[in-house]
Amino acid sequence: MKYQYWNEQFEKMPRPDLESWQLQRLRAVTATALRTPFYRERLTKAGIRNEAGIKSLEDLRRIPFTTKQDLRSGFPYGFLSIPREEVVRLHASSGTTGTPTTIYFSRDDLSRWTSFVARCIYGTGCDKTDVFQNMITYGLFTGGLGFHAGGEEVGMLVIPSGSGNTARQFRLMQDFGTTVVHATPSFLLHVESRMREEGVRRESLALKRAFAGAEPYSEDTRRRIEGLLHIDVYNSYGLSEMNGPGVAFECQCKNGLHIWEDGYIAEIVDPQTLEPVADGETGELVLTILCREATPILRYRTRDLTGFYTEPCPCGRTHRRLRRITGRSDDMLIINGVNVFPSQIEEVIMAMKEVGNNYLIVVEKDGALDRLTVKTEVGPEIFMDDARPLNALRDRIRAHLQASISINPRVELHEHGSLPISEGKAVRVKDTRPRDL
Ligand code: ADP
Ligand code: ZN
């Protein structure tokens, strides 16, 4: 395969050079962070009074972690490190787990962010001959404008379609010959489900690739989307605290996400002890942003669970690869004392051909016990009025789930296209159990 690089010098930089670059940047962002009230207090307490306090990359571990709670406590301007007049944009997280947090960008921050996103896009084989439909929410969410700018930087024709409205999405794809799209994996599945109803033939589309991210999904979901739409799907990972998209992305090898180590320092720690895990083990991803001056964030606990691949990538990039992010440590459900990650359920059902493209996990109280119900749509070829095959399918799903999660769930089958879909990130879990205070 012939690989293409947006910034070959940095993407293939030998590790020792990459590490000296990181050290130099880490010292610079430490100096920047010391200008914010939050880090001035935190870093001084940790004995770091100026950038000279960082002598080697190991000194990173002297810096305390930053949590989402810390960011909220600094709302609105506690993490701003440049004069307000130098800020040209703000973004906010989607607020999946509570009050959103705000991130500020200077003009240079925006251009650095854009070049990281361009690097990701170009690395999948796209170039200025492509037509790029950005089917994701615009606005405060970083996925819209982030990919928009990156796509323009590569020179593609960018269609800012936003998410939702599948009929219009198909029309745009057909009118302008869209070759690449960006969306959440759940929206891509929804688009595929709607094709038949909208009377759209695959042959009428020029689609070749999709970037899918913003929420966790399994390898089986990727394969399903690729098989149904006949495209290549690339995993895209980012978070607003670290600019948004452009943090880690798959190259054409589609085997792990290169995390751009000239822009970020990645650590993987045990979420309980906060000590680094052994190489290749799973833990919580902790990120330090090296490429932003307006809002420095050091050692941010993402809560996202992943690990490093240890072997080098055939594409020649020297930046390490993250395994698919399976979810956040706080996604874990405890059902009658058993720990279950929604991703385990997704993996089981998306691997079953007869199951449709949408599902919902419901957890409720049933007396003293917890009850898990998995609602899934059936594929378009399955009729809901034929009880026998439906019962057999339901039993099979239940058996597969029980084997994977050690809990016997209720399984409900729903007609193709009947479960609700959300415009932004998919809401896959409805947990109605009262919370302990
Ligand atoms: P929020 O934290 O409110 O959801 P963001 O919009 O910043 O706000 O979302 C970032 C989060 O989305 C990440 O921390 C991660 O949990 C999730 N995410 C983003 N991309 C992926 C991906 N490719 N795979 C799994 N999870 C992802
Ligand atoms: Zn690679």
CSV table of C-alpha atoms and ligand atoms in Angstrom, one decimal:
chain,number,residue,atom,x,y,z
A,1,MET,CA,0.0,0.0,0.0
A,2,LYS,CA,1.2,3.5,-0.7
A,3,TYR,CA,0.8,5.7,2.3
A,4,GLN,CA,0.5,9.5,2.2
A,5,TYR,CA,1.6,11.8,4.9
A,6,TRP,CA,0.4,15.4,5.6
A,7,ASN,CA,3.4,16.3,7.6
A,8,GLU,CA,5.9,13.5,7.0
A,9,GLN,CA,8.7,15.1,9.1
A,10,PHE,CA,6.5,15.0,12.2
A,11,GLU,CA,4.5,11.9,11.5
A,12,LYS,CA,7.7,9.8,10.9
A,13,MET,CA,9.9,11.6,13.4
A,14,PRO,CA,12.3,9.2,15.2
A,15,ARG,CA,11.2,8.6,18.8
A,16,PRO,CA,14.2,10.3,20.5
A,17,ASP,CA,13.5,13.5,18.5
A,18,LEU,CA,9.8,13.2,19.2
A,19,GLU,CA,10.5,13.0,22.9
A,20,SER,CA,12.8,16.0,22.9
A,21,TRP,CA,10.1,17.9,21.1
A,22,GLN,CA,7.6,16.8,23.8
A,23,LEU,CA,9.9,17.9,26.6
A,24,GLN,CA,10.4,21.3,25.0
A,25,ARG,CA,6.6,21.7,24.5
A,26,LEU,CA,5.9,20.4,28.0
A,27,ARG,CA,8.1,23.1,29.5
A,28,ALA,CA,6.4,25.7,27.3
A,29,VAL,CA,2.8,24.6,28.3
A,30,THR,CA,3.9,24.4,32.0
A,31,ALA,CA,4.9,28.1,31.8
A,32,THR,CA,1.6,28.9,30.1
A,33,ALA,CA,-0.4,27.0,32.7
A,34,LEU,CA,1.4,28.9,35.5
A,35,ARG,CA,-0.4,32.0,34.3
A,36,THR,CA,-3.8,30.5,35.2
A,37,PRO,CA,-5.1,30.8,38.8
A,38,PHE,CA,-5.9,27.0,38.9
A,39,TYR,CA,-2.5,25.7,37.8
A,40,ARG,CA,-0.6,28.4,39.6
A,41,GLU,CA,-1.9,27.0,42.9
A,42,ARG,CA,-1.7,23.3,41.9
A,43,LEU,CA,1.8,23.4,40.4
A,44,THR,CA,3.3,25.6,43.1
A,45,LYS,CA,2.0,23.2,45.7
A,46,ALA,CA,3.7,20.4,43.7
A,47,GLY,CA,7.0,22.3,43.8
A,48,ILE,CA,6.9,23.5,40.2
A,49,ARG,CA,7.3,27.2,40.2
A,50,ASN,CA,8.5,27.8,36.7
A,51,GLU,CA,9.3,25.8,33.6
A,52,ALA,CA,12.8,24.9,34.9
A,53,GLY,CA,10.9,22.6,37.3
A,54,ILE,CA,10.4,20.3,34.3
A,55,LYS,CA,13.8,18.8,33.5
A,56,SER,CA,12.8,15.6,31.8
A,57,LEU,CA,9.6,13.9,30.6
A,58,GLU,CA,9.6,11.9,33.8
A,59,ASP,CA,8.9,15.2,35.6
A,60,LEU,CA,5.4,15.0,34.0
A,61,ARG,CA,4.5,12.6,36.8
A,62,ARG,CA,5.1,15.4,39.4
A,63,ILE,CA,2.2,17.3,37.9
A,64,PRO,CA,-1.1,16.5,39.6
A,65,PHE,CA,-4.0,15.2,37.5
A,66,THR,CA,-6.8,17.4,36.3
A,67,THR,CA,-10.3,16.1,36.4
A,68,LYS,CA,-13.5,17.2,34.7
A,69,GLN,CA,-14.7,18.5,38.1
A,70,ASP,CA,-11.6,20.7,38.2
A,71,LEU,CA,-12.5,22.2,34.9
A,72,ARG,CA,-16.0,22.8,36.0
A,73,SER,CA,-14.7,24.5,39.2
A,74,GLY,CA,-12.8,26.9,37.0
A,75,PHE,CA,-15.8,27.9,34.9
A,76,PRO,CA,-15.9,30.3,33.1
A,77,TYR,CA,-12.4,31.8,32.9
A,78,GLY,CA,-10.3,30.0,35.5
A,79,PHE,CA,-8.2,28.1,32.9
A,80,LEU,CA,-7.7,31.0,30.5
A,81,SER,CA,-4.0,31.8,30.1
A,82,ILE,CA,-4.0,34.5,27.6
A,83,PRO,CA,-5.7,37.9,27.5
A,84,ARG,CA,-9.4,37.6,26.7
A,85,GLU,CA,-8.8,39.8,23.6
A,86,GLU,CA,-6.5,37.2,22.1
A,87,VAL,CA,-9.2,34.5,22.2
A,88,VAL,CA,-11.1,34.0,18.9
A,89,ARG,CA,-13.3,31.0,19.6
A,90,LEU,CA,-14.8,28.9,22.3
A,91,HIS,CA,-16.1,25.4,22.3
A,92,ALA,CA,-17.8,23.2,24.9
A,93,SER,CA,-18.0,19.5,25.6
A,94,SER,CA,-21.3,17.8,24.8
A,95,GLY,CA,-22.1,17.4,28.5
A,96,THR,CA,-22.6,13.7,28.3
A,97,THR,CA,-21.8,13.3,32.0
A,98,GLY,CA,-22.9,16.6,33.4
A,99,THR,CA,-22.4,20.4,33.1
A,100,PRO,CA,-20.3,21.1,30.0
A,101,THR,CA,-16.8,22.6,30.2
A,102,THR,CA,-15.5,25.4,28.0
A,103,ILE,CA,-12.3,25.6,26.0
A,104,TYR,CA,-10.8,28.7,24.5
A,105,PHE,CA,-8.7,29.0,21.3
A,106,SER,CA,-6.3,31.7,20.1
A,107,ARG,CA,-5.9,32.2,16.3
A,108,ASP,CA,-2.7,30.0,16.4
A,109,ASP,CA,-4.5,27.4,18.5
A,110,LEU,CA,-7.1,27.1,15.8
A,111,SER,CA,-4.6,26.7,13.0
A,112,ARG,CA,-2.6,24.1,15.0
A,113,TRP,CA,-5.8,22.1,15.7
A,114,THR,CA,-6.8,22.3,12.0
A,115,SER,CA,-3.5,20.9,10.9
A,116,PHE,CA,-3.9,17.9,13.2
A,117,VAL,CA,-7.3,17.2,11.8
A,118,ALA,CA,-6.0,17.6,8.2
A,119,ARG,CA,-3.2,15.1,9.1
A,120,CYS,CA,-5.9,12.6,10.1
A,121,ILE,CA,-8.0,13.1,7.1
A,122,TYR,CA,-5.2,13.0,4.6
A,123,GLY,CA,-3.7,9.9,6.2
A,124,THR,CA,-6.8,7.9,5.2
A,125,GLY,CA,-6.1,8.5,1.6
A,126,CYS,CA,-8.3,11.6,1.0
A,127,ASP,CA,-7.2,14.6,-1.0
A,128,LYS,CA,-8.5,17.6,-2.8
A,129,THR,CA,-10.4,15.5,-5.3
A,130,ASP,CA,-12.8,14.4,-2.5
A,131,VAL,CA,-16.2,15.7,-1.6
A,132,PHE,CA,-16.7,15.6,2.1
A,133,GLN,CA,-20.1,15.7,3.8
A,134,ASN,CA,-19.8,16.5,7.5
A,135,MET,CA,-22.9,14.8,8.9
A,136,ILE,CA,-22.3,15.8,12.5
A,137,THR,CA,-23.7,18.4,14.8
A,138,TYR,CA,-22.2,21.9,14.3
A,139,GLY,CA,-22.2,24.6,17.0
A,140,LEU,CA,-20.5,24.3,20.4
A,141,PHE,CA,-19.7,20.6,19.7
A,142,THR,CA,-16.1,20.4,18.3
A,143,GLY,CA,-16.8,17.7,15.7
A,144,GLY,CA,-18.6,20.1,13.3
A,145,LEU,CA,-16.2,23.0,13.0
A,146,GLY,CA,-13.1,20.9,13.7
A,147,PHE,CA,-13.7,18.5,10.8
A,148,HIS,CA,-15.0,21.3,8.7
A,149,ALA,CA,-11.7,23.2,9.0
A,150,GLY,CA,-9.6,20.1,8.6
A,151,GLY,CA,-11.4,19.1,5.4
A,152,GLU,CA,-10.9,22.6,3.9
A,153,GLU,CA,-7.2,22.5,4.9
A,154,VAL,CA,-6.8,19.3,2.9
A,155,GLY,CA,-8.6,21.0,0.0
A,156,MET,CA,-11.6,18.8,-0.2
A,157,LEU,CA,-15.0,20.3,-1.2
A,158,VAL,CA,-16.7,20.4,2.3
A,159,ILE,CA,-20.5,20.2,2.6
A,160,PRO,CA,-21.5,21.4,6.1
A,161,SER,CA,-24.6,19.3,6.1
A,162,GLY,CA,-24.8,18.8,9.9
A,163,SER,CA,-26.5,15.7,11.3
A,164,GLY,CA,-30.1,14.5,11.0
A,165,ASN,CA,-32.5,14.7,8.1
A,166,THR,CA,-31.5,11.6,6.1
A,167,ALA,CA,-33.5,12.5,3.1
A,168,ARG,CA,-31.6,15.7,2.6
A,169,GLN,CA,-28.3,13.9,3.4
A,170,PHE,CA,-29.0,11.5,0.5
A,171,ARG,CA,-29.9,14.3,-1.8
A,172,LEU,CA,-26.6,16.1,-1.1
A,173,MET,CA,-24.7,12.9,-1.6
A,174,GLN,CA,-26.3,12.4,-5.0
A,175,ASP,CA,-26.2,16.0,-6.2
A,176,PHE,CA,-22.5,16.6,-5.3
A,177,GLY,CA,-21.0,13.1,-5.6
A,178,THR,CA,-20.0,12.9,-1.9
A,179,THR,CA,-17.0,10.5,-1.5
A,180,VAL,CA,-16.4,10.8,2.2
A,181,VAL,CA,-18.6,11.4,5.3
A,182,HIS,CA,-18.0,12.1,9.0
A,183,ALA,CA,-20.7,10.9,11.4
A,184,THR,CA,-21.3,9.1,14.7
A,185,PRO,CA,-21.3,5.3,14.1
A,186,SER,CA,-24.9,5.2,15.2
A,187,PHE,CA,-25.9,7.8,12.6
A,188,LEU,CA,-24.1,5.9,9.9
A,189,LEU,CA,-26.1,2.8,10.9
A,190,HIS,CA,-29.3,4.9,10.8
A,191,VAL,CA,-28.4,6.3,7.3
A,192,GLU,CA,-28.0,2.8,6.0
A,193,SER,CA,-31.4,1.7,7.5
A,194,ARG,CA,-33.1,4.6,5.8
A,195,MET,CA,-31.6,4.0,2.4
A,196,ARG,CA,-34.2,1.5,1.5
A,197,GLU,CA,-37.1,3.6,2.6
A,198,GLU,CA,-35.8,6.6,0.8
A,199,GLY,CA,-35.4,4.5,-2.3
A,200,VAL,CA,-31.7,5.3,-2.6
A,201,ARG,CA,-29.6,2.7,-4.5
A,202,ARG,CA,-26.0,2.2,-3.3
A,203,GLU,CA,-24.9,2.5,-7.0
A,204,SER,CA,-26.2,6.1,-7.1
A,205,LEU,CA,-23.7,7.1,-4.4
A,206,ALA,CA,-19.9,7.7,-4.9
A,207,LEU,CA,-19.2,7.0,-1.2
A,208,LYS,CA,-15.8,5.5,-0.4
A,209,ARG,CA,-14.9,6.3,3.2
A,210,ALA,CA,-16.4,7.4,6.5
A,211,PHE,CA,-14.8,8.8,9.6
A,212,ALA,CA,-16.8,7.5,12.6
A,213,GLY,CA,-16.3,8.7,16.2
A,214,ALA,CA,-17.5,10.8,19.1
A,215,GLU,CA,-18.9,7.6,20.8
A,216,PRO,CA,-17.6,4.1,21.5
A,217,TYR,CA,-18.3,1.3,19.0
A,218,SER,CA,-17.1,-2.2,18.5
A,219,GLU,CA,-15.1,-3.8,15.7
A,220,ASP,CA,-18.3,-5.6,14.7
A,221,THR,CA,-20.2,-2.3,14.3
A,222,ARG,CA,-17.4,-1.1,12.0
A,223,ARG,CA,-17.5,-4.3,10.0
A,224,ARG,CA,-21.3,-4.0,9.8
A,225,ILE,CA,-21.2,-0.4,8.5
A,226,GLU,CA,-18.4,-1.2,6.0
A,227,GLY,CA,-20.3,-4.3,4.7
A,228,LEU,CA,-23.6,-2.6,4.4
A,229,LEU,CA,-22.4,0.6,2.8
A,230,HIS,CA,-19.3,-0.8,1.0
A,231,ILE,CA,-17.0,1.8,2.4
A,232,ASP,CA,-13.9,2.0,4.6
A,233,VAL,CA,-14.6,3.2,8.1
A,234,TYR,CA,-11.8,5.0,10.1
A,235,ASN,CA,-12.1,5.4,13.8
A,236,SER,CA,-11.7,9.0,15.0
A,237,TYR,CA,-11.1,9.9,18.6
A,238,GLY,CA,-11.1,13.3,20.3
A,239,LEU,CA,-12.5,15.3,23.1
A,240,SER,CA,-13.2,19.0,23.6
A,241,GLU,CA,-10.8,19.3,26.5
A,242,MET,CA,-8.0,18.3,24.0
A,243,ASN,CA,-9.4,20.5,21.2
A,244,GLY,CA,-11.9,18.0,19.8
A,245,PRO,CA,-11.2,15.7,16.8
A,246,GLY,CA,-7.7,15.2,15.7
A,247,VAL,CA,-6.3,13.7,18.9
A,248,ALA,CA,-6.0,10.1,17.6
A,249,PHE,CA,-7.1,8.6,14.3
A,250,GLU,CA,-6.7,5.4,12.3
A,251,CYS,CA,-4.3,5.3,9.3
A,252,GLN,CA,-5.0,3.1,6.3
A,253,CYS,CA,-3.9,0.0,8.3
A,254,LYS,CA,-7.1,0.5,10.3
A,255,ASN,CA,-5.6,-1.2,13.3
A,256,GLY,CA,-5.5,1.2,16.2
A,257,LEU,CA,-5.5,5.0,16.4
A,258,HIS,CA,-2.2,6.9,16.1
A,259,ILE,CA,-2.2,9.4,18.9
A,260,TRP,CA,-0.3,12.5,17.7
A,261,GLU,CA,2.5,12.7,20.2
A,262,ASP,CA,3.8,16.0,18.9
A,263,GLY,CA,0.6,17.5,20.1
A,264,TYR,CA,-0.3,15.4,23.1
A,265,ILE,CA,1.4,13.4,25.8
A,266,ALA,CA,-0.6,10.2,26.5
A,267,GLU,CA,-0.3,8.1,29.6
A,268,ILE,CA,-2.4,5.1,30.6
A,269,VAL,CA,-3.0,4.6,34.3
A,270,ASP,CA,-4.9,2.3,36.5
A,271,PRO,CA,-8.1,4.2,37.3
A,272,GLN,CA,-7.9,3.1,41.0
A,273,THR,CA,-4.2,3.5,41.9
A,274,LEU,CA,-3.5,6.1,39.2
A,275,GLU,CA,-0.1,4.4,38.6
A,276,PRO,CA,0.9,3.6,35.0
A,277,VAL,CA,-0.2,0.2,33.8
A,278,ALA,CA,2.2,-2.2,32.2
A,279,ASP,CA,2.9,-1.7,28.5
A,280,GLY,CA,-0.1,-2.9,26.4
A,281,GLU,CA,-2.5,-3.2,29.4
A,282,THR,CA,-5.9,-1.5,29.5
A,283,GLY,CA,-6.4,1.5,31.7
A,284,GLU,CA,-7.6,5.1,31.8
A,285,LEU,CA,-6.2,7.5,29.2
A,286,VAL,CA,-4.6,10.6,30.6
A,287,LEU,CA,-3.7,13.4,28.2
A,288,THR,CA,-1.7,16.6,28.3
A,289,ILE,CA,-2.2,19.0,25.4
A,290,LEU,CA,1.0,20.5,24.0
A,291,CYS,CA,-0.5,22.4,21.1
A,292,ARG,CA,-2.8,25.0,22.7
A,293,GLU,CA,-1.9,28.2,24.5
A,294,ALA,CA,-5.3,29.7,25.4
A,295,THR,CA,-6.4,26.8,27.7
A,296,PRO,CA,-3.6,24.6,28.9
A,297,ILE,CA,-4.7,21.3,30.4
A,298,LEU,CA,-2.2,19.0,32.0
A,299,ARG,CA,-2.6,15.3,32.8
A,300,TYR,CA,-6.4,15.3,32.1
A,301,ARG,CA,-8.2,12.2,33.3
A,302,THR,CA,-10.3,11.4,30.3
A,303,ARG,CA,-12.0,8.4,31.9
A,304,ASP,CA,-11.7,6.7,28.5
A,305,LEU,CA,-10.5,3.1,28.7
A,306,THR,CA,-7.9,1.9,26.3
A,307,GLY,CA,-4.3,0.6,25.9
A,308,PHE,CA,-1.4,0.9,23.6
A,309,TYR,CA,-0.5,-1.4,20.8
A,310,THR,CA,3.2,-2.1,21.4
A,311,GLU,CA,4.3,-3.2,17.9
A,312,PRO,CA,5.2,-0.5,15.3
A,313,CYS,CA,2.6,0.3,12.5
A,314,PRO,CA,3.3,-0.8,8.9
A,315,CYS,CA,2.5,2.8,7.8
A,316,GLY,CA,5.8,4.0,9.1
A,317,ARG,CA,4.4,6.6,11.5
A,318,THR,CA,6.3,6.6,14.8
A,319,HIS,CA,3.4,7.8,16.9
A,320,ARG,CA,2.0,5.1,19.1
A,321,ARG,CA,-1.4,3.6,18.5
A,322,LEU,CA,-4.3,3.3,20.9
A,323,ARG,CA,-6.7,0.4,20.9
A,324,ARG,CA,-10.4,1.1,20.2
A,325,ILE,CA,-11.8,3.0,23.2
A,326,THR,CA,-14.4,0.6,24.7
A,327,GLY,CA,-16.1,3.3,26.9
A,328,ARG,CA,-15.5,5.3,29.9
A,329,SER,CA,-14.8,4.0,33.4
A,330,ASP,CA,-18.0,5.7,34.5
A,331,ASP,CA,-20.1,3.9,31.8
A,332,MET,CA,-19.9,0.7,33.8
A,333,LEU,CA,-23.3,-0.6,35.0
A,334,ILE,CA,-23.5,-2.6,38.1
A,335,ILE,CA,-26.5,-5.0,37.7
A,336,ASN,CA,-27.3,-7.1,40.7
A,337,GLY,CA,-23.6,-6.8,41.7
A,338,VAL,CA,-22.2,-7.8,38.3
A,339,ASN,CA,-20.2,-5.3,36.3
A,340,VAL,CA,-21.3,-4.8,32.7
A,341,PHE,CA,-20.0,-2.4,30.1
A,342,PRO,CA,-22.5,-1.4,27.4
A,343,SER,CA,-19.8,-2.1,24.9
A,344,GLN,CA,-20.0,-5.8,25.8
A,345,ILE,CA,-23.7,-5.9,24.9
A,346,GLU,CA,-23.1,-4.0,21.7
A,347,GLU,CA,-20.4,-6.4,20.6
A,348,VAL,CA,-22.7,-9.4,21.0
A,349,ILE,CA,-25.7,-8.0,19.2
A,350,MET,CA,-23.9,-6.2,16.4
A,351,ALA,CA,-22.2,-9.5,15.4
A,352,MET,CA,-25.6,-11.1,14.8
A,353,LYS,CA,-26.8,-10.7,11.3
A,354,GLU,CA,-30.6,-10.8,12.0
A,355,VAL,CA,-30.3,-8.0,14.5
A,356,GLY,CA,-31.0,-4.5,13.0
A,357,ASN,CA,-29.0,-1.4,13.3
A,358,ASN,CA,-30.4,0.1,16.5
A,359,TYR,CA,-30.7,-1.0,20.1
A,360,LEU,CA,-31.3,0.3,23.6
A,361,ILE,CA,-30.2,-1.0,27.0
A,362,VAL,CA,-32.7,-0.4,29.8
A,363,VAL,CA,-31.9,-1.0,33.5
A,364,GLU,CA,-34.7,-0.7,36.1
A,365,LYS,CA,-35.5,-1.7,39.6
A,366,ASP,CA,-37.8,-4.7,40.0
A,367,GLY,CA,-38.5,-4.9,43.7
A,368,ALA,CA,-35.1,-5.3,45.4
A,369,LEU,CA,-33.4,-6.5,42.2
A,370,ASP,CA,-32.1,-4.8,39.1
A,371,ARG,CA,-33.6,-5.8,35.8
A,372,LEU,CA,-31.7,-5.5,32.5
A,373,THR,CA,-33.7,-5.4,29.2
A,374,VAL,CA,-32.0,-5.2,25.9
A,375,LYS,CA,-34.2,-3.8,23.1
A,376,THR,CA,-33.0,-4.4,19.6
A,377,GLU,CA,-34.4,-3.8,16.2
A,378,VAL,CA,-34.6,-6.7,13.8
A,379,GLY,CA,-33.2,-6.6,10.3
A,380,PRO,CA,-35.4,-5.4,7.5
A,381,GLU,CA,-36.0,-8.9,6.1
A,382,ILE,CA,-37.6,-10.1,9.3
A,383,PHE,CA,-41.4,-9.9,9.7
A,384,MET,CA,-42.8,-9.1,13.1
A,385,ASP,CA,-45.9,-11.2,12.7
A,386,ASP,CA,-44.2,-14.5,12.4
A,387,ALA,CA,-43.8,-15.6,16.0
A,388,ARG,CA,-41.8,-18.7,15.7
A,389,PRO,CA,-38.6,-17.4,14.2
A,390,LEU,CA,-38.8,-14.3,16.4
A,391,ASN,CA,-38.9,-16.4,19.5
A,392,ALA,CA,-36.0,-18.4,18.3
A,393,LEU,CA,-34.0,-15.3,17.6
A,394,ARG,CA,-34.9,-13.8,21.0
A,395,ASP,CA,-33.6,-16.9,22.7
A,396,ARG,CA,-30.4,-16.9,20.7
A,397,ILE,CA,-29.7,-13.3,21.6
A,398,ARG,CA,-30.4,-14.0,25.2
A,399,ALA,CA,-28.1,-17.0,25.2
A,400,HIS,CA,-25.3,-15.1,23.5
A,401,LEU,CA,-25.6,-12.2,26.0
A,402,GLN,CA,-25.7,-14.5,28.9
A,403,ALA,CA,-22.5,-16.1,27.8
A,404,SER,CA,-20.8,-12.8,27.5
A,405,ILE,CA,-22.0,-10.8,30.5
A,406,SER,CA,-23.1,-13.6,32.9
A,407,ILE,CA,-26.5,-12.0,33.4
A,408,ASN,CA,-29.8,-13.3,31.8
A,409,PRO,CA,-31.4,-10.2,30.3
A,410,ARG,CA,-34.9,-9.7,29.0
A,411,VAL,CA,-34.7,-9.3,25.2
A,412,GLU,CA,-37.3,-7.3,23.3
A,413,LEU,CA,-37.4,-7.3,19.5
A,414,HIS,CA,-38.6,-4.2,17.7
A,415,GLU,CA,-39.5,-3.6,14.2
A,416,HIS,CA,-36.8,-2.3,11.8
A,417,GLY,CA,-36.5,1.5,12.2
A,418,SER,CA,-38.8,1.8,15.2
A,419,LEU,CA,-36.4,2.6,18.1
A,420,PRO,CA,-35.6,6.3,18.7
A,421,ILE,CA,-32.4,7.8,17.3
A,422,SER,CA,-30.6,10.9,18.6
A,423,GLU,CA,-29.1,13.6,16.5
A,424,GLY,CA,-25.9,13.9,18.5
A,425,LYS,CA,-24.2,11.1,20.4
A,426,ALA,CA,-26.4,8.0,20.7
A,427,VAL,CA,-28.1,7.4,24.0
A,428,ARG,CA,-27.8,3.7,24.4
A,429,VAL,CA,-28.4,3.2,28.1
A,430,LYS,CA,-31.5,4.2,30.0
A,431,ASP,CA,-30.9,3.5,33.7
A,432,THR,CA,-34.0,4.5,35.7
A,433,ARG,CA,-32.8,3.1,39.0
A,434,PRO,CA,-32.9,5.6,41.8
A,435,ARG,CA,-29.4,6.8,42.7
A,436,ASP,CA,-27.9,6.4,46.1
A,437,LEU,CA,-27.2,9.8,47.5
B,1,ADP,P1,-18.5,14.8,26.5
B,1,ADP,O1,-17.3,14.4,27.4
B,1,ADP,O2,-19.5,15.7,27.2
B,1,ADP,O3,-19.1,13.7,25.8
B,1,ADP,P2,-17.0,15.6,24.1
B,1,ADP,O4,-17.9,16.0,23.0
B,1,ADP,O5,-15.7,16.3,24.3
B,1,ADP,O6,-17.8,15.7,25.4
B,1,ADP,O7,-16.7,14.0,23.9
B,1,ADP,C1,-15.5,13.4,24.1
B,1,ADP,C2,-15.7,11.9,24.5
B,1,ADP,O8,-16.4,11.2,23.5
B,1,ADP,C3,-14.5,11.2,24.7
B,1,ADP,O9,-13.9,11.4,26.0
B,1,ADP,C4,-14.9,9.8,24.6
B,1,ADP,O10,-15.5,9.3,25.8
B,1,ADP,C5,-16.0,9.8,23.5
B,1,ADP,N1,-15.4,9.5,22.2
B,1,ADP,C6,-15.0,10.3,21.2
B,1,ADP,N2,-14.5,9.7,20.2
B,1,ADP,C7,-14.6,8.4,20.4
B,1,ADP,C8,-14.2,7.1,19.8
B,1,ADP,N3,-13.7,7.1,18.5
B,1,ADP,N4,-14.4,6.0,20.4
B,1,ADP,C9,-14.9,6.0,21.7
B,1,ADP,N5,-15.3,7.1,22.3
B,1,ADP,C10,-15.1,8.2,21.8
B,2,ZN,ZN,-0.3,3.5,10.9
